[in-house]
XYZ file of N, CA and C in Angstrom:
798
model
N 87.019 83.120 177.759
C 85.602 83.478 177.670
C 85.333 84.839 178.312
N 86.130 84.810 179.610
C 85.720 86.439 180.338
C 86.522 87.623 179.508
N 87.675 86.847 178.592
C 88.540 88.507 178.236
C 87.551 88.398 176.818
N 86.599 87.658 176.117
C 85.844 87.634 174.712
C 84.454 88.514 175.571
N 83.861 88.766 176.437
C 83.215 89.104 177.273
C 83.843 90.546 177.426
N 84.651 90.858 178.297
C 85.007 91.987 178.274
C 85.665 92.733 177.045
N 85.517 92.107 176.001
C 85.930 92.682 174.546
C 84.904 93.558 174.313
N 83.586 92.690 174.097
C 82.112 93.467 174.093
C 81.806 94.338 174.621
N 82.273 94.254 175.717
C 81.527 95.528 176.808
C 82.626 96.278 175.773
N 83.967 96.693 176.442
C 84.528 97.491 175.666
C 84.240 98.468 174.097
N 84.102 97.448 173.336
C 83.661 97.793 171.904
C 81.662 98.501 172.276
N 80.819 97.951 173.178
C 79.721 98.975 173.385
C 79.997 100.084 173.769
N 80.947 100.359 175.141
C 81.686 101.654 175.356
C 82.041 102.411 174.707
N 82.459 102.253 173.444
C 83.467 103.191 172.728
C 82.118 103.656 172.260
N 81.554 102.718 171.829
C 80.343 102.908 170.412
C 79.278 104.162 171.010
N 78.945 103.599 172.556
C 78.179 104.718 173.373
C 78.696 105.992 173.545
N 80.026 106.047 173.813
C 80.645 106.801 173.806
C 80.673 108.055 172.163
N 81.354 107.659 171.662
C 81.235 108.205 170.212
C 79.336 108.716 169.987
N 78.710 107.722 170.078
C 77.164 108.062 169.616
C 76.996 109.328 170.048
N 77.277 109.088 171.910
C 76.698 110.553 172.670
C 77.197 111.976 172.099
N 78.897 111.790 171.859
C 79.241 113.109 171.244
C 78.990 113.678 169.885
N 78.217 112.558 169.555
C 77.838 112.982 168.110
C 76.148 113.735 168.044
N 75.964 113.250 169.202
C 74.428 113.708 169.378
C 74.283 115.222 170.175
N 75.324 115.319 170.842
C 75.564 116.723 171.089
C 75.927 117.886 170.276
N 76.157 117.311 169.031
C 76.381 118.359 167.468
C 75.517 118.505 166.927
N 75.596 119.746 166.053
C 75.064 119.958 164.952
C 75.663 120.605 163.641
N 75.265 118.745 162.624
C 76.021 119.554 161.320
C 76.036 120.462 160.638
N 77.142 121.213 160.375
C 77.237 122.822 159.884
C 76.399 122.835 158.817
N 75.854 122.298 157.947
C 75.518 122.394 156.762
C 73.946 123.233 157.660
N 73.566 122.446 158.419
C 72.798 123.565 159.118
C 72.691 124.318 160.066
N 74.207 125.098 159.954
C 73.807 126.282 161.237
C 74.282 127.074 159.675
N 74.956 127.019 158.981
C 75.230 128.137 157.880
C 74.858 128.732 157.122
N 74.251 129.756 156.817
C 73.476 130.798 156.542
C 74.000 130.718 154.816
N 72.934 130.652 154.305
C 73.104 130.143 152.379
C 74.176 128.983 152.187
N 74.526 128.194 152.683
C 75.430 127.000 153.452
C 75.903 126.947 151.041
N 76.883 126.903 151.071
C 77.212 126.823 149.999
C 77.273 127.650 148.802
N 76.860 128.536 149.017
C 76.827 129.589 147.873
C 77.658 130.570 147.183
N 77.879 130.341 146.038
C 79.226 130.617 145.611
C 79.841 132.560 145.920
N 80.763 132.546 146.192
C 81.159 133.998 146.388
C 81.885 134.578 145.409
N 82.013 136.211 145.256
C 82.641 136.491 144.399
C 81.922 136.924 142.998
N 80.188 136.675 142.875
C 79.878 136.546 142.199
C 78.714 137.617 142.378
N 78.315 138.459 141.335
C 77.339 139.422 141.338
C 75.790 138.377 140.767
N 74.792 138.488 141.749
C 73.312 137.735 141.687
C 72.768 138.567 141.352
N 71.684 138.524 140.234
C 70.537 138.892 139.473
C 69.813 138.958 140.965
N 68.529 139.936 141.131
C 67.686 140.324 142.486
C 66.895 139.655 141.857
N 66.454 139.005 142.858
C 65.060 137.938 142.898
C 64.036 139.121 142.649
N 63.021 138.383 142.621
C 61.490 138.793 142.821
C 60.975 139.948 143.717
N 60.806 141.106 143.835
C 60.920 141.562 145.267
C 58.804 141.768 145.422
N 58.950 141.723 146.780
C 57.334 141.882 147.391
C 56.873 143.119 146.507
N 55.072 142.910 146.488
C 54.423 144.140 145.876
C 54.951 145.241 147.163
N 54.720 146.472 146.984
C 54.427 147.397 148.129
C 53.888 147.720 148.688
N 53.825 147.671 149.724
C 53.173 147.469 151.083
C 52.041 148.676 151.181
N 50.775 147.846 150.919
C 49.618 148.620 150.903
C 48.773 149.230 152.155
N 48.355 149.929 152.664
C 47.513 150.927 154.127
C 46.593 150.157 154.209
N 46.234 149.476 155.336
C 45.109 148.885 156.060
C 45.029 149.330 157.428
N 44.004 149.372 158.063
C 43.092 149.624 159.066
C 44.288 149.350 160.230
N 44.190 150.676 160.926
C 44.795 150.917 162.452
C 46.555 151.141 161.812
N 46.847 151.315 160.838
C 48.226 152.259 160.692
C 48.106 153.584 161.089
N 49.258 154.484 160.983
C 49.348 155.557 161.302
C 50.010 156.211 159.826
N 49.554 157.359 159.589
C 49.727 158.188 158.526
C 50.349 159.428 159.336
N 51.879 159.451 158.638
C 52.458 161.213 159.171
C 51.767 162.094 157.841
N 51.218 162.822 157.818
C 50.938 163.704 156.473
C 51.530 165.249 156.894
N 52.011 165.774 156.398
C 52.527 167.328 155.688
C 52.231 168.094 154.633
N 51.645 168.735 154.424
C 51.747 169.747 153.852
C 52.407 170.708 153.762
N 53.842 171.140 152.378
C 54.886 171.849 152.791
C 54.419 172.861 152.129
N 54.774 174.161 152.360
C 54.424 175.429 151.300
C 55.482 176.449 151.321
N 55.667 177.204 150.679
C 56.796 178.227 150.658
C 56.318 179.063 151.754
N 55.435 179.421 151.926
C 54.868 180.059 153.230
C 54.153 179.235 154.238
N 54.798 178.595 155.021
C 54.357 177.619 156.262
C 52.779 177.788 157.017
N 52.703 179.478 156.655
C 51.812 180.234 157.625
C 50.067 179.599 156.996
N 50.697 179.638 155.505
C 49.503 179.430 154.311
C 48.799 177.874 154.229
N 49.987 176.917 154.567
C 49.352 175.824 154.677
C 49.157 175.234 156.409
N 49.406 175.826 157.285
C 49.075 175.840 158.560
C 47.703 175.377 158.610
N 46.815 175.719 157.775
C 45.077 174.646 158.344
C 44.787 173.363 157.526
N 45.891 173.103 157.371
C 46.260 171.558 156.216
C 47.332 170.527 157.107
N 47.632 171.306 158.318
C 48.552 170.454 158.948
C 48.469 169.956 160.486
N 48.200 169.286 160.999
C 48.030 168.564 162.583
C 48.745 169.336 163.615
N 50.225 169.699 162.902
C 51.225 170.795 164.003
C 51.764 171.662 163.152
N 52.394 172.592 163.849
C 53.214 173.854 162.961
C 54.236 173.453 161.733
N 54.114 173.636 161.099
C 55.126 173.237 159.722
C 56.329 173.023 160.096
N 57.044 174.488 160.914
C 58.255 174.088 161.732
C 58.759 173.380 162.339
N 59.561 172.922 162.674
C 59.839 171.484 163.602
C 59.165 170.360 163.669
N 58.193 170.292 163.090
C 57.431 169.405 162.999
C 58.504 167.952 162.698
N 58.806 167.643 162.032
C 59.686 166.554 161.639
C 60.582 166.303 162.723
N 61.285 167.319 163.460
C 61.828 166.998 164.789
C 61.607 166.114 165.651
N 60.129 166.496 165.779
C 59.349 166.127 166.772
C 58.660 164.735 166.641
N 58.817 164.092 165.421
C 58.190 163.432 164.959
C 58.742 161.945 166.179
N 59.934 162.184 166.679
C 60.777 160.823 167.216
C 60.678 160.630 168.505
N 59.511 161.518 169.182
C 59.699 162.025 170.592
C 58.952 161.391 171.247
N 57.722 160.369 170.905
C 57.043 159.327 172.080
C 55.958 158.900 171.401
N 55.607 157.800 171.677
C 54.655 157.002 171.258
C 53.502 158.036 171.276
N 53.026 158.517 172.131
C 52.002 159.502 172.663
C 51.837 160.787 172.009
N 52.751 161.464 171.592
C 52.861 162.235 170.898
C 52.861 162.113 169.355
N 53.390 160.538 168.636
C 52.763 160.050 167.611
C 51.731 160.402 167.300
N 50.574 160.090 168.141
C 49.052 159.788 168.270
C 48.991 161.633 167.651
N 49.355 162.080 168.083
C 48.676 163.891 167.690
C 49.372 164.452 166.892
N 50.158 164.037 165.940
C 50.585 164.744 164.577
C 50.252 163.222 163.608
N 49.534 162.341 164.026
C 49.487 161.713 162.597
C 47.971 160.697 162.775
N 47.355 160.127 161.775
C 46.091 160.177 161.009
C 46.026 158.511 161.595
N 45.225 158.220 162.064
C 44.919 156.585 162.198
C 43.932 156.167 161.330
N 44.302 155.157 160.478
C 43.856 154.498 160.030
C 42.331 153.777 160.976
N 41.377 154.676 160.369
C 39.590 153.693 160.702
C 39.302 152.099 159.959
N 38.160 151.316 161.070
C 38.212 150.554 160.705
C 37.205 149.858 159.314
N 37.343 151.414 158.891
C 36.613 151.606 157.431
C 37.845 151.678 156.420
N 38.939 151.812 156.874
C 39.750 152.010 156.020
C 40.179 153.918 155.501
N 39.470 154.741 156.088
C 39.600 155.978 155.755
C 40.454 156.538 157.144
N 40.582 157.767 156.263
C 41.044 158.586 157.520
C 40.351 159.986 157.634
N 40.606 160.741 158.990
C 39.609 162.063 158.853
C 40.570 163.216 158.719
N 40.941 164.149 157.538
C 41.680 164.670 157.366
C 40.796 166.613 157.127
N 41.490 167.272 158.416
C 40.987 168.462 158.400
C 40.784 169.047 157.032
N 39.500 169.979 156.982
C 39.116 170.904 155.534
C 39.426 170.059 154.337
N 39.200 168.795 154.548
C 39.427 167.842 153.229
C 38.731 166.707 153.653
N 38.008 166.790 154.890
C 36.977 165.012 154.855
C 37.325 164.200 155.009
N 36.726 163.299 154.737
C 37.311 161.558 154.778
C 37.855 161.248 153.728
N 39.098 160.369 153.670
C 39.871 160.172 152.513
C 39.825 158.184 152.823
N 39.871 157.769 151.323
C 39.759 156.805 152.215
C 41.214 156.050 150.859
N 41.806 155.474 152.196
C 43.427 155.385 152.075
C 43.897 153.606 151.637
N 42.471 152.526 152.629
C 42.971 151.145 152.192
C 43.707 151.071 150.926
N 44.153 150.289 151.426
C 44.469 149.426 149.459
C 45.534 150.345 149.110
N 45.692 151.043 149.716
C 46.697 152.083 148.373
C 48.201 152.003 149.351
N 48.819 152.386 148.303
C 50.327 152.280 148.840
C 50.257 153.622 149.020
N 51.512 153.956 149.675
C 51.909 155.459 150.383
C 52.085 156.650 149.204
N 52.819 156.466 148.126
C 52.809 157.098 147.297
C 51.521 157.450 146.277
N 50.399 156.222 146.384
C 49.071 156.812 145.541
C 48.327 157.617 146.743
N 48.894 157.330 147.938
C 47.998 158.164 149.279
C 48.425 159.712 149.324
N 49.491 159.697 148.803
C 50.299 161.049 148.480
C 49.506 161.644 147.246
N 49.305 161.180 146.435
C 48.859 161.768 144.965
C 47.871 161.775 145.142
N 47.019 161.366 146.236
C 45.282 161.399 145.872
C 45.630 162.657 146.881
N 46.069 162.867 148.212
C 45.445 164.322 148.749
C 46.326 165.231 148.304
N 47.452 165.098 147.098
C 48.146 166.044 146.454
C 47.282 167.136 145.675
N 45.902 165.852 144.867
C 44.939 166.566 144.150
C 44.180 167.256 145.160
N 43.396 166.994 146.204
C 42.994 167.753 146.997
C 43.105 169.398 147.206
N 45.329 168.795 147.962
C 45.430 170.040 148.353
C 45.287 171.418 147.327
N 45.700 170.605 145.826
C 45.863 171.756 144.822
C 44.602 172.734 144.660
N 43.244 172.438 145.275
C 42.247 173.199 144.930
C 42.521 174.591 146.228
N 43.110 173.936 147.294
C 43.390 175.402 147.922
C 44.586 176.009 147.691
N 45.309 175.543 147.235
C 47.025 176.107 147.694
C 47.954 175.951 146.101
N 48.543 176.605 145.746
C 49.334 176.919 144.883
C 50.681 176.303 145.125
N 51.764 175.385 144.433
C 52.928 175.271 144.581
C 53.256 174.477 145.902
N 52.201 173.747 146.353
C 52.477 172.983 147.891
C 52.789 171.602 147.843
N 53.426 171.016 148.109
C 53.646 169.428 148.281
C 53.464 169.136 149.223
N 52.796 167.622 149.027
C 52.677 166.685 150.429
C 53.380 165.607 150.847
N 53.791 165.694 151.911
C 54.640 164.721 152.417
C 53.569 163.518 152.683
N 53.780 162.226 153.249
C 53.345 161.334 153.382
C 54.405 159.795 154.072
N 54.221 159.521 155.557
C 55.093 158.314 155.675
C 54.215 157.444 156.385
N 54.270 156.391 156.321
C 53.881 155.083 157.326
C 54.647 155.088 158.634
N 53.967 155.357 159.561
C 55.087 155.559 161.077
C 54.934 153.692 161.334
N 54.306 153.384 161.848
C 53.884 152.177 162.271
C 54.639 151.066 161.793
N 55.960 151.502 160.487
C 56.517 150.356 160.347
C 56.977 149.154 160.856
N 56.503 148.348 161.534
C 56.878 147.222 162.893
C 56.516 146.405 161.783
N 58.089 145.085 162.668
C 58.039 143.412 162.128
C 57.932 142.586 163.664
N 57.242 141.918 163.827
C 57.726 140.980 165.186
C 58.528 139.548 164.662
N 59.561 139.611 165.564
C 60.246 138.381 165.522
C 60.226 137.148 166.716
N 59.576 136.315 166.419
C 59.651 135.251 167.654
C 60.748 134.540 167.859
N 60.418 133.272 168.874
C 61.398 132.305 169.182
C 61.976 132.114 169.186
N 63.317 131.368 168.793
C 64.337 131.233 169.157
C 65.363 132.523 168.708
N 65.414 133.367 169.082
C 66.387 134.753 168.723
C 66.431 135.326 170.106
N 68.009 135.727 170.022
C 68.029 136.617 171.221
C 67.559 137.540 171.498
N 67.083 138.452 171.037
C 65.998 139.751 171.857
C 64.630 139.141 170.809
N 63.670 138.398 170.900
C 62.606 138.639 170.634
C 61.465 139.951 171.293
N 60.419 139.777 170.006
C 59.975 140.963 170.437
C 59.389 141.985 169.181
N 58.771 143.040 169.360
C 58.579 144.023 168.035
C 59.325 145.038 167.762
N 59.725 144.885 166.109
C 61.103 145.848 165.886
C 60.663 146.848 164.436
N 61.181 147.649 164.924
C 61.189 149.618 163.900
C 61.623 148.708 162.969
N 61.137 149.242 161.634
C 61.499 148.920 160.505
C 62.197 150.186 159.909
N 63.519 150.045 159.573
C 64.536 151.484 159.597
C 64.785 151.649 157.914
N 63.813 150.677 157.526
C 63.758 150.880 155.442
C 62.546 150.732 155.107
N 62.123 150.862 153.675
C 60.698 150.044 153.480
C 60.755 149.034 153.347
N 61.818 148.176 152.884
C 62.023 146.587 153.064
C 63.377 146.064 153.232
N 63.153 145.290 154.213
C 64.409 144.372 155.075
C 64.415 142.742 154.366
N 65.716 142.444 154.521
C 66.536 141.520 153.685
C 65.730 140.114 155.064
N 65.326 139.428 154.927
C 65.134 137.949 156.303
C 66.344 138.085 157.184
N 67.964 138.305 156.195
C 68.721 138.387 157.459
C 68.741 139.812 158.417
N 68.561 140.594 157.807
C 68.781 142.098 158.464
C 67.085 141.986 159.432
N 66.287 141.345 159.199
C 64.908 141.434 160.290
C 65.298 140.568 161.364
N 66.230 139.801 161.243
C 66.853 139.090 162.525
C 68.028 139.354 162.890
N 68.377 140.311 162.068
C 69.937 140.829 162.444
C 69.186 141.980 163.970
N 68.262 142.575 163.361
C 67.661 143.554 164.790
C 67.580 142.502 165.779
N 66.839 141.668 165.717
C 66.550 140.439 167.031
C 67.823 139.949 167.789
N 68.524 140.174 167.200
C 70.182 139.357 167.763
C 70.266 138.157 166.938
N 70.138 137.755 166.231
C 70.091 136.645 165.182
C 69.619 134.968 165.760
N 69.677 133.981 165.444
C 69.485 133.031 165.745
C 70.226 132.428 166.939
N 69.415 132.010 168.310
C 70.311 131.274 168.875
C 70.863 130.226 168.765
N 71.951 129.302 169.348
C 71.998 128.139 169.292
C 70.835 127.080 168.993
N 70.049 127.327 169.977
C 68.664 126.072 169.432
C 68.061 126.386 168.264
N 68.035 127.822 167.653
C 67.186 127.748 166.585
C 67.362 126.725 165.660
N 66.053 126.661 164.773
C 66.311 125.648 163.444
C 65.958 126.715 162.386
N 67.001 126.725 162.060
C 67.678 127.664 160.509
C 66.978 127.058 159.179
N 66.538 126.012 159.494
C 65.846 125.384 158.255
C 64.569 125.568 157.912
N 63.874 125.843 159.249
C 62.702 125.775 159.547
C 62.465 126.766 159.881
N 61.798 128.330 159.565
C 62.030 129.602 159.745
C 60.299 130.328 158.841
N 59.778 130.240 159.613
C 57.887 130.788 159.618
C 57.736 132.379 159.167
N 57.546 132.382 158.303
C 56.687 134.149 157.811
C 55.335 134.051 158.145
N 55.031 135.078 158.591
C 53.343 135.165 158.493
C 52.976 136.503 157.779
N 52.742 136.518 156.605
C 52.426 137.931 156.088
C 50.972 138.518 155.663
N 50.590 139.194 156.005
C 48.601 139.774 155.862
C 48.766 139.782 154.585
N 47.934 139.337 153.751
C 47.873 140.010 152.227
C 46.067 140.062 152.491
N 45.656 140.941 151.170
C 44.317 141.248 150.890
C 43.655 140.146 151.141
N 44.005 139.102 151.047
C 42.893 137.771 150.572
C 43.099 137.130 152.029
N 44.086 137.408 152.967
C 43.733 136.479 154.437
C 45.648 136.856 154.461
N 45.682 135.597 155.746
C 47.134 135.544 156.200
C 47.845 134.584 155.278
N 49.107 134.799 155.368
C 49.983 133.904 154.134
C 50.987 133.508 154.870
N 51.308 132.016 155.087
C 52.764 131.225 155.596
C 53.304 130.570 154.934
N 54.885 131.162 155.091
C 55.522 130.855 154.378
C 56.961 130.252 155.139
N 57.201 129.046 154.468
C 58.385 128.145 155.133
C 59.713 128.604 154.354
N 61.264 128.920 154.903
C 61.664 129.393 154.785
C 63.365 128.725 155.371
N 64.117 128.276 154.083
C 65.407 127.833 154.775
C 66.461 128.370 154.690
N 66.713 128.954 156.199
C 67.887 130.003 155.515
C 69.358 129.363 155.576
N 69.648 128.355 155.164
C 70.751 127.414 154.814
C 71.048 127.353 153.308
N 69.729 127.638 152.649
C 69.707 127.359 151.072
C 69.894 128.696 150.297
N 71.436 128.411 149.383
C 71.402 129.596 148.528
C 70.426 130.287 147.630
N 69.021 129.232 147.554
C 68.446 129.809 146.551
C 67.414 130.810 147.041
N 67.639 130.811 148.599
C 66.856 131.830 149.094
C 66.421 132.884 148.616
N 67.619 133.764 148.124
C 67.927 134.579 147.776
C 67.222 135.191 146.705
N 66.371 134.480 145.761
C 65.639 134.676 144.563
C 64.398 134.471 145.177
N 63.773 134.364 146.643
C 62.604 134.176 146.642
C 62.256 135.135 147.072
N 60.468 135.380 146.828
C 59.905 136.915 146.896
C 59.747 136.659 148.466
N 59.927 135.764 149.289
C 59.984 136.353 150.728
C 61.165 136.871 151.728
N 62.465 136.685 150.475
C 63.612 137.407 150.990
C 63.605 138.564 151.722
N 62.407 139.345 151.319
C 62.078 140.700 151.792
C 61.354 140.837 152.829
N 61.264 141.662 153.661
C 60.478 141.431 154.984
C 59.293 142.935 154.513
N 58.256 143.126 154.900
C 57.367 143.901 154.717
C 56.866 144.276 156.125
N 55.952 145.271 156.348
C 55.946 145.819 157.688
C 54.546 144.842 157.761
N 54.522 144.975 159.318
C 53.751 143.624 160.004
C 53.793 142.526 159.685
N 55.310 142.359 158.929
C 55.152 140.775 159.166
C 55.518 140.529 160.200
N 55.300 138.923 160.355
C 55.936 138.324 161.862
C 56.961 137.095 161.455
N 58.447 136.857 161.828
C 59.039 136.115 161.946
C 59.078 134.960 162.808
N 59.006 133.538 163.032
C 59.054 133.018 163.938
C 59.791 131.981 163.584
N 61.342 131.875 164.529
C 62.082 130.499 164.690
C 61.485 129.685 165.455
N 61.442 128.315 164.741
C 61.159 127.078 165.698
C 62.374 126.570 166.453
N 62.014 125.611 167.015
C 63.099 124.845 168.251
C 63.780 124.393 167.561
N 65.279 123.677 167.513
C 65.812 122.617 166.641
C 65.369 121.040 167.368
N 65.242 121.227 168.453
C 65.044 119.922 169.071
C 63.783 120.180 169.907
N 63.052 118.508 170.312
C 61.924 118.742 171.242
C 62.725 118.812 172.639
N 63.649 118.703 173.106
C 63.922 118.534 174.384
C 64.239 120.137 174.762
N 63.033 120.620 175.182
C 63.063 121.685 175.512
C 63.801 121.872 176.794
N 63.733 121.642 177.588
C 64.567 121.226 178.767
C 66.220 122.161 178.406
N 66.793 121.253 177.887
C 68.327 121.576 177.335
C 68.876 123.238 177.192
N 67.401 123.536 176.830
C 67.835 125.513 177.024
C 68.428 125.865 178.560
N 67.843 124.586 179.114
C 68.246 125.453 180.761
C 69.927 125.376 180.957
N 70.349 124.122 180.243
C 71.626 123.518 180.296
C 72.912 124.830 179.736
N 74.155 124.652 180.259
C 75.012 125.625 179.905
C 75.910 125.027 178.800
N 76.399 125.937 178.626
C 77.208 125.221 176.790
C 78.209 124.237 177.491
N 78.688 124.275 178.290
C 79.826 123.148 179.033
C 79.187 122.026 179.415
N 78.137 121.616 179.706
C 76.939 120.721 180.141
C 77.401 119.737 179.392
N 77.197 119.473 177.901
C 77.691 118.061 177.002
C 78.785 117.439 177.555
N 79.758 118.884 177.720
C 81.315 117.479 177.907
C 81.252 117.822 179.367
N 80.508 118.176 180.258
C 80.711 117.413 181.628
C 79.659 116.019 181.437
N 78.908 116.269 180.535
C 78.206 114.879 180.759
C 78.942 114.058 180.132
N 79.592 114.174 179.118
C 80.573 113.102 178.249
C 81.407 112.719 179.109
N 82.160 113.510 180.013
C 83.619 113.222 180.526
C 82.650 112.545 181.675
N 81.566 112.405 182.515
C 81.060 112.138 183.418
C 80.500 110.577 182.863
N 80.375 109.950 181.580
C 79.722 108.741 181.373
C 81.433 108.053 181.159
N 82.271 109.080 180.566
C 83.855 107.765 180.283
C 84.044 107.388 181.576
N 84.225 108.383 182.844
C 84.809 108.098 184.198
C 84.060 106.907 184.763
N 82.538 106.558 184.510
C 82.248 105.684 184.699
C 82.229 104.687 184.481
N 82.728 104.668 182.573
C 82.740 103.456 182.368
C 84.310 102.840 182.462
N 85.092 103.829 182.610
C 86.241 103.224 182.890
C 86.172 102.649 184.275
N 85.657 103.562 185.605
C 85.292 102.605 186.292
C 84.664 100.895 186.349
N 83.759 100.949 185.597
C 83.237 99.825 185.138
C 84.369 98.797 184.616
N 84.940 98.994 183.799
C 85.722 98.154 183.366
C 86.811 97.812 184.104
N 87.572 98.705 185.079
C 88.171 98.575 186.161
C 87.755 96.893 187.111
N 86.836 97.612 187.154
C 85.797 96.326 188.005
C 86.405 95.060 187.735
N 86.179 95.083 185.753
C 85.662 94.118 184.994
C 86.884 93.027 185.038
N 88.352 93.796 184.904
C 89.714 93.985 185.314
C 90.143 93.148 186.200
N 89.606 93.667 187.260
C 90.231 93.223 188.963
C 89.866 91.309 188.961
C-alpha cells in the first residue's frame, strides 16, 4: 500500500516537474519572424501606404536653387551655400532654416505669403511654390524635404523611444530593427500601429509571425507612426528575473522533491 502510495507521489513529480519546464518556453512558431515562409522565392509587393501627406506642426526644409545663388538669396531662409551642410547640425538650428507647419495648416513663406501646404504630399508642395517661384526667377528649382520624419516605438524593444526615419518608408521590421528589435517578453503576435490618417487615428493589429504580412498595406511604416509591443505574459514581475532564473528554479523544485521522496524512502 505505501510503495502504491509512493508510486503517485512519484508519477505527480515527474508530471510537475515536466509541466514547469514547459511553462518556462516559448513555442518557436512564435518568436519567428514570418514563421514559415517559403524562401528562395521572388514575392509580388503588397499594397504599399498612400504618401505621406503635411499636417500641422511638421517642418518644411525649402530651397530655392538658381544658377546664380546671389539671385535667389530673398527666396531662401539661409545662404544657398552650405546650406544643406548645415542642415544636420541641431535641433535648434532646424527651427531657422525651415518652415513650421501652422495650426491652419499653412506656412509663412518670405515674398510669397502664406502657402497653405495641409493635405498635400511633398512633391505637390514642391510644384505649387515651383509656380510661385517662376513669376520671379528664370530657370530656378525648388527643393523641398520633410525634416520631422519621426516613428515612435514602444514596449517591449530594447531602446524604446523616437526614431529618424532614414527613407520615406520603412519595412515593420527595419522600424524595429532601429529600436533593437523585440525583446524576449515581447509578443510578436500582438504588435499595435497607430497611424493619423485624415479622418482620425487608425489601429492596426499586426502579426509578425505570419507570412502573409508581407502583402499588407501596413508593412510600411509612415512618419509619425507609433509602434507598440505588448507583453507576452501578465506576470510582469519576471522582467526583473535573469535568463538563468527558470533552471535555478527547476533544479531548485527536483532537489526538493527528491528530498521529499528520500523521506518517503527511509
Amino acid at each position: 500500500m505505501q510503495t502504491a502510495h509512493l508510486q503517485r507521489i512519484k508519477y505527480f513529480f515527474i508530471i510537475f516537474v515536466i509541466f514547469l519546464a514547459s511553462s518556462c518556453s516559448t513555442p518557436l512558431q512564435e518568436l519567428i519572424y514570418l514563421n514559415g515562409i517559403e524562401t528562395g522565392l521572388t514575392y509580388t509587393s503588397g499594397p504599399k501606404p498612400e504618401e505621406y501627406r503635411i499636417r500641422p506642426n511638421d517642418q518644411l526644409f525649402i530651397q530655392v536653387i538658381s544658377d546664380d545663388p546671389l539671385n535667389a538669396a530673398f527666396l531662401n531662409l539661409i545662404n544657398t551655400q552650405g546650406s544643406m551642410g548645415s542642415m544636420g547640425s541641431s535641433a535648434n538650428s532646424l527651427e531657422l532654416i525651415t518652415y513650421l507647419v501652422d495650426e491652419e495648416g499653412s506656412i509663412a513663406y518670405p515674398e510669397l505669403g502664406e502657402i497653405k501646404v495641409e493635405g498635400k504630399t511633398v512633391g505637390e508642395v514642391r510644384d505649387l511654390i515651383q509656380l510661385e517661384v517662376d513669376r520671379y526667377l528664370e530657370a530656378a528649382s525648388v527643393f523641398v524635404k520633410l525634416v520631422n520624419r519621426n516613428i515612435t516605438v514602444l514596449g517591449e524593444v530594447k531602446q524604446p523611444g523616437q526614431k529618424l526615419m532614414v527613407k520615406n518608408q520603412l519595412t515593420i521590421f527595419e522600424a524595429l530593427g532601429t529600436a533593437g528589435d523585440i525583446t524576449d517578453y515581447g509578443n510578436r503576435q500582438n504588435v499595435k500601429l497607430i497611424r493619423e490618417l485624415p479622418e482620425g487615428k487608425h489601429i492596426e493589429t499586426m502579426d509578425l509571425t505570419d507570412p502573409q504580412l508581407i502583402f499588407s498595406p501596413y508593412y510600411y511604416i509612415l512618419p509619425h507612426d507609433i509602434v507598440y509591443v505588448e507583453h507576452e505574459t501578465k506576470v510582469y514581475g519576471a522582467k526583473n528575473l535573469s535568463y538563468a532564473a527558470p533552471i535555478s528554479i527547476t533544479a531548485s523544485v527536483i532537489s526538493i522533491g527528491l528530498l521529499i521522496l528520500n523521506l518517503f524512502n527511509k
